[in-house]
Tab-separated table of C-alpha atoms in Angstrom:
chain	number	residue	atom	x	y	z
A	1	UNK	CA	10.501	-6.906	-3.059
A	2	UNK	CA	10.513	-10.631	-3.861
A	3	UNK	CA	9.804	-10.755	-7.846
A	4	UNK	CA	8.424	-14.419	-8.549
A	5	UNK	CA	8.746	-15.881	-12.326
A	6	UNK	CA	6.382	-18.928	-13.038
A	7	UNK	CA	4.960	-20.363	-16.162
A	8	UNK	CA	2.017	-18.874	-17.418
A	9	UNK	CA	0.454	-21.893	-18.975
A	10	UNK	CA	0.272	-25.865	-18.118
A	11	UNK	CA	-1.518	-28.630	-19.400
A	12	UNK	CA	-2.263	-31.609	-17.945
A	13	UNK	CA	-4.514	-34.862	-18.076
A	14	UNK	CA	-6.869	-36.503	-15.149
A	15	UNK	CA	-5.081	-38.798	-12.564
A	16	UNK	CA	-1.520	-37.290	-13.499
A	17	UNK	CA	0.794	-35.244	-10.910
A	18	UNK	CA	1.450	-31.463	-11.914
A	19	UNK	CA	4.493	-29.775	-10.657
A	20	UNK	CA	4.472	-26.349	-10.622
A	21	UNK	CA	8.070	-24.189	-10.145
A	22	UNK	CA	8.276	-20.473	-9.186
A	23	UNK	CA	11.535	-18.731	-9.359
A	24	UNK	CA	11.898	-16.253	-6.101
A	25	UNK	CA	15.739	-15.746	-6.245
A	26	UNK	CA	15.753	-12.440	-4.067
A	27	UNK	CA	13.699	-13.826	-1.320
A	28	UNK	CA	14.338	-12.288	2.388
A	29	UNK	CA	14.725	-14.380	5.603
A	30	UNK	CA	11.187	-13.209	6.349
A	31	UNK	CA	9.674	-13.840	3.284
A	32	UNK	CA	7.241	-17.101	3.521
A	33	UNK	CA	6.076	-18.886	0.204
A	34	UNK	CA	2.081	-18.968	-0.107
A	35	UNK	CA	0.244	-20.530	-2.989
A	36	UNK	CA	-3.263	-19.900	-4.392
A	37	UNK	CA	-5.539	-21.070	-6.100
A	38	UNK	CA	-8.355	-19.142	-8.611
A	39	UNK	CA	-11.117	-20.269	-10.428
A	40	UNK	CA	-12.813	-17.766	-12.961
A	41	UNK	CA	-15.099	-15.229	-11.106
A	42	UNK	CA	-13.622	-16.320	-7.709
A	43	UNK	CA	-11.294	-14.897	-5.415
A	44	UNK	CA	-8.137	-16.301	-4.836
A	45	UNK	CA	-8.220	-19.332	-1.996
A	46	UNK	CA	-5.212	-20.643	-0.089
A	47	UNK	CA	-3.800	-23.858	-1.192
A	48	UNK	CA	-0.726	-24.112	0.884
A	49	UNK	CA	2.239	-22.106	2.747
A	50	UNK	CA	5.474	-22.599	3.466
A	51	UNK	CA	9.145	-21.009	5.138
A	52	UNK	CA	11.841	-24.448	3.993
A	53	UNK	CA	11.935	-27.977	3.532
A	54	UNK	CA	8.476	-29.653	2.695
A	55	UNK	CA	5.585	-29.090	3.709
A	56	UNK	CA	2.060	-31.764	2.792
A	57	UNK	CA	-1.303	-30.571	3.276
A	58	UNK	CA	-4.597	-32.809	2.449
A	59	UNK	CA	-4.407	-30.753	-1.018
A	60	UNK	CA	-1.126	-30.095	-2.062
A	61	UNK	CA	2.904	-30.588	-1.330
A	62	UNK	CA	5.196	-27.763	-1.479
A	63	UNK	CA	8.863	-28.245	-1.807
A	64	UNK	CA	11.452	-25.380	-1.191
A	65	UNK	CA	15.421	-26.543	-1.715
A	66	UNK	CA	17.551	-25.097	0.976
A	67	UNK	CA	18.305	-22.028	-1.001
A	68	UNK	CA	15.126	-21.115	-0.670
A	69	UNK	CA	15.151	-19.372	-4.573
A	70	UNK	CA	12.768	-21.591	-5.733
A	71	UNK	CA	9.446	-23.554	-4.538
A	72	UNK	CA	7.621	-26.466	-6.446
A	73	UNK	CA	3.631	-26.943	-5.860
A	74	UNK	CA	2.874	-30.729	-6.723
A	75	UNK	CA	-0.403	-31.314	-6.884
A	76	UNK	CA	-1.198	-35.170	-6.861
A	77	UNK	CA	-3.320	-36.892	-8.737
A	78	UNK	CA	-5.070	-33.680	-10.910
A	79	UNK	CA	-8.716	-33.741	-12.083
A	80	UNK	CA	-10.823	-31.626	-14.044
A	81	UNK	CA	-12.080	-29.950	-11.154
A	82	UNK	CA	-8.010	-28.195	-10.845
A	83	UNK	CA	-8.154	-26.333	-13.463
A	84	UNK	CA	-7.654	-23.195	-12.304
A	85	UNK	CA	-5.044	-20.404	-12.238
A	86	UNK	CA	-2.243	-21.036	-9.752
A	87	UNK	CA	-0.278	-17.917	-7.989
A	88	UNK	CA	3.074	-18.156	-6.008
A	89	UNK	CA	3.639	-15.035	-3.296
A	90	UNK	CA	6.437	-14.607	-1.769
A	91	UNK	CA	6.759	-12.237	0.643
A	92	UNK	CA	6.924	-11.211	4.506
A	93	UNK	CA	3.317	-11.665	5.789
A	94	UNK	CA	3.202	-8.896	8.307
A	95	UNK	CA	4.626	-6.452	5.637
A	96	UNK	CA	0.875	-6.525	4.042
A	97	UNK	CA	1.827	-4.001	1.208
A	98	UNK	CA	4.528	-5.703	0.390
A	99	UNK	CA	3.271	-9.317	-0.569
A	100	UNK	CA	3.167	-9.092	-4.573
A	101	UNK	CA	1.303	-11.617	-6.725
A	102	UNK	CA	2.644	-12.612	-9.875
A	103	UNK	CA	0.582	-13.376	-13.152
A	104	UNK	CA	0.312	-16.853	-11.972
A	105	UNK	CA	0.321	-20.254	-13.929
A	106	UNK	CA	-2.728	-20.975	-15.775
A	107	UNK	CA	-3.523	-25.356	-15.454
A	108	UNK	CA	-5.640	-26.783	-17.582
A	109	UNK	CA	-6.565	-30.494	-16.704
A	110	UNK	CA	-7.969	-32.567	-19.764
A	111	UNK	CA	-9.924	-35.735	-19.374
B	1	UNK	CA	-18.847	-19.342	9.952
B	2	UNK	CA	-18.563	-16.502	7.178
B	3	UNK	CA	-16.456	-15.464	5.216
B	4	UNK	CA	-15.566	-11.894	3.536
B	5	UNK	CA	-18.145	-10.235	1.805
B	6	UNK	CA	-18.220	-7.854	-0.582
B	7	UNK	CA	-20.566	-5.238	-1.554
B	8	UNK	CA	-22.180	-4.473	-4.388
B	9	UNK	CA	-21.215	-7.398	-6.238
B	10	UNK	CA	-21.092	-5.772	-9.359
B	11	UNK	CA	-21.214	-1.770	-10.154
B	12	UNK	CA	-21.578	0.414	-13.376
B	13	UNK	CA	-20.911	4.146	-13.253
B	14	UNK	CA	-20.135	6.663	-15.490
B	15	UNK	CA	-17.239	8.410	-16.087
B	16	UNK	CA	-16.330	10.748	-13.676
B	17	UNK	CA	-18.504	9.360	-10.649
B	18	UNK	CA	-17.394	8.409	-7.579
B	19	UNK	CA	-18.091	5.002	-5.878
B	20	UNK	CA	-17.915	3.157	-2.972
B	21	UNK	CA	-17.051	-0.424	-2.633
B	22	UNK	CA	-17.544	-2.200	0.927
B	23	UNK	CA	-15.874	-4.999	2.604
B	24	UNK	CA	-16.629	-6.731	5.263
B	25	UNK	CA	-13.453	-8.900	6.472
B	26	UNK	CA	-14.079	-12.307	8.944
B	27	UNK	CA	-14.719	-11.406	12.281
B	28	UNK	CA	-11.375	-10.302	14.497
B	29	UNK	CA	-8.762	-10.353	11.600
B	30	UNK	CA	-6.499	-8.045	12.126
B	31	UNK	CA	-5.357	-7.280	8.848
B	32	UNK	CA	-7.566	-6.226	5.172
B	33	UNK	CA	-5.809	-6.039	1.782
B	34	UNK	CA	-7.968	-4.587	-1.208
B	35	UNK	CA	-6.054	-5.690	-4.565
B	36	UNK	CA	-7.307	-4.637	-8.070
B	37	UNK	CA	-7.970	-7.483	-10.769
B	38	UNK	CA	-8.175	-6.844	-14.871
B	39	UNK	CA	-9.493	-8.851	-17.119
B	40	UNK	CA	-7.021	-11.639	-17.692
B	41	UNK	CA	-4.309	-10.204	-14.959
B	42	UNK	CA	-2.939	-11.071	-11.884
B	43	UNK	CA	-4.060	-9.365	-8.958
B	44	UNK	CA	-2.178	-5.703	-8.430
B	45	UNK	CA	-1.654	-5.091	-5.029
B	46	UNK	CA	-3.749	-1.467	-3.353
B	47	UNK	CA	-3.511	-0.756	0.384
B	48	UNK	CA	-2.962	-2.752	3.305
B	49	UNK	CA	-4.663	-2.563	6.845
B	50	UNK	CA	-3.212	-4.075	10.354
B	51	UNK	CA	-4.638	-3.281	13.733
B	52	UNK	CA	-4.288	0.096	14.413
B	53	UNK	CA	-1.345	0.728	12.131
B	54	UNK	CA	-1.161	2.980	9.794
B	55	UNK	CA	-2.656	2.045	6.504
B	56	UNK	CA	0.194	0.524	3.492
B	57	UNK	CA	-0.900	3.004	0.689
B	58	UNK	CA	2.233	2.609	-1.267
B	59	UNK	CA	-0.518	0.525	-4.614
B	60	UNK	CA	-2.893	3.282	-4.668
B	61	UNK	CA	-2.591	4.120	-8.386
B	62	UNK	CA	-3.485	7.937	-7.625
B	63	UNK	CA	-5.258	10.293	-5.535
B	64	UNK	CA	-8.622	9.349	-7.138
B	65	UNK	CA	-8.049	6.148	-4.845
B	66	UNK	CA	-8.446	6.059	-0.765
B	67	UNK	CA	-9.772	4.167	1.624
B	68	UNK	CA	-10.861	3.264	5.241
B	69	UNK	CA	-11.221	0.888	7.895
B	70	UNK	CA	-13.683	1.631	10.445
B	71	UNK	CA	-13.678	0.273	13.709
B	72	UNK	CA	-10.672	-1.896	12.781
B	73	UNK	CA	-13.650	-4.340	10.735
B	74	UNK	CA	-15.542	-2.920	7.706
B	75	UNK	CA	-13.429	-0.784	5.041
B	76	UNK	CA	-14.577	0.917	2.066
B	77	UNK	CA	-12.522	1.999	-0.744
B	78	UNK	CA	-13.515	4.704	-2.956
B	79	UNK	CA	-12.271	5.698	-6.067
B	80	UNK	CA	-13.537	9.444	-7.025
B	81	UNK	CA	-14.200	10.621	-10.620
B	82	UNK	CA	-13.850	7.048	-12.126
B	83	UNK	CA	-12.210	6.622	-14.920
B	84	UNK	CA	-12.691	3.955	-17.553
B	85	UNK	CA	-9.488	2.364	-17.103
B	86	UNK	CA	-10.372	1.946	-13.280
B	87	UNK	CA	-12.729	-1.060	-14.501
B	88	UNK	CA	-11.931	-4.144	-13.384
B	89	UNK	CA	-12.656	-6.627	-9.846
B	90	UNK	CA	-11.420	-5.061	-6.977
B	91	UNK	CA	-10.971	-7.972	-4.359
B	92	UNK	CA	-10.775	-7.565	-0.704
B	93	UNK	CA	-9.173	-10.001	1.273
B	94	UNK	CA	-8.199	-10.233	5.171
B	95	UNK	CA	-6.196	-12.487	7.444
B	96	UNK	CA	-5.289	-12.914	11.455
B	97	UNK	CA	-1.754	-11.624	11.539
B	98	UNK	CA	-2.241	-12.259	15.652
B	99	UNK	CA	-2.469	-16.122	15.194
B	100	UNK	CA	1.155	-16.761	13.879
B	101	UNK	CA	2.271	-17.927	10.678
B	102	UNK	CA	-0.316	-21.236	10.540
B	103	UNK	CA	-2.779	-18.342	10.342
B	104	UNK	CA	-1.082	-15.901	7.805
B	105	UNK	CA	-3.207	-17.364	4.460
B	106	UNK	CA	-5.738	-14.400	3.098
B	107	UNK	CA	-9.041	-15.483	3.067
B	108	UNK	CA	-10.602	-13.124	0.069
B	109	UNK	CA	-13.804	-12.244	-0.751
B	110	UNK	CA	-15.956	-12.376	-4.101
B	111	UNK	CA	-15.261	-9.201	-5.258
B	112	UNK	CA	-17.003	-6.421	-6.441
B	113	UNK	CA	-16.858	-5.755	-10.251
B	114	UNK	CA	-16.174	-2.190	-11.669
B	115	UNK	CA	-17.421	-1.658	-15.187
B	116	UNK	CA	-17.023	2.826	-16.080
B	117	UNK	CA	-18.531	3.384	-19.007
């Protein structure tokens, strides 16, 4: 099983860019990187996916070296609003039981 | 269109009485993931459903736990003389594994939360 390592805390301030690195060093060929997003009381919602390279969605960017043991989420431009706890899963999608989330990174965005 | 529901969204029993929890996943998913969430925790992974597989039961914490998908659509999990440390927000998610990997993200419900007393 791919074991993911991230921060558990961030702080940021309005308008600024947050990067956000998860260590996945014993990731499988089949294993796609997924990132979500949870607000308090909320279930987790998608925020982006991706296998290599980069990938840009209207939310997010997701970078993955060629290695593939890492992943960055940069999130442009952060407001209050993105505070929120962010999870990296790693993890072959159509092996359900085997997609593990970690504790996640915990943002908080100050005015 | 809607999304997953969950049912009841919140639930206190006593000790040592069984429960049912409900989800209803988005219409044609093929696959339903229930995950456990403590207070403060990430979520902790339960049983998996896809198509007419057989179900992933490898997170059930114990025996006290099963579930079922009916129907390949609406699942309920049970969990039979609760315990107290069974309280938290169990979360039910599902996705359409049939769609490729643009269509792999879990769309999750609201949850339904647990408190044993």
């Amino acid at each position: 099983l791919a074991k993911t390592t991230q921060p558990i805390s961030m702080d940021s301030y309005e308008g600024q860019e947050v990067n956000i690195t998860c260590s996945h060093n014993n990731i499988a060929t089949n294993d796609y990187i997924t990132w979500y997003q949870q607000f308090p009381s909320q279930g987790p919602r998608f925020i982006i996916q991706g296998y290599k390279t980069k990938v840009t969605n209207e939310v997010a960017s997701l970078f993955i070296p060629a290695d593939r043991k890492s992943s960055t989420l940069s999130l442009p431009r952060v407001s209050l609003s993105d505070t929120a706890v962010y999870y990296c899963l790693v993890g072959d999608p159509l092996k359900g039981g085997k997609l593990i989330f970690g504790q996640g990174t915990e943002l908080s965005v100050k005015p | 269109g809607a999304g997953v529901s969950q049912s009841p969204s919140n639930k206190v029993t006593e000790k040592g009485k069984d429960v049912e929890l409900r989800c209803d996943p988005i219409s044609g998913h093929t696959a339903l993931y229930w995950y456990r969430q403590s207070l403060g925790q990430g979520l902790e992974f339960l049983i998996y459903f896809q198509g007419n597989s057989a179900p992933d039961k490898s997170g059930l914490p114990s025996d006290r736990f099963s579930a079922e998908r009916t129907g390949g659509s609406v699942s309920t999990l049970t969990i039979q003389r609760t315990q107290q440390e069974d309280s938290a927000v169990y979360l039910c998610a599902s996705s359409n594994l049939a769609g490729g990997p643009s269509s792999y993200e879990q769309y999750f419900g609201p949850g339904t939360r647990l408190t044993v007393t």
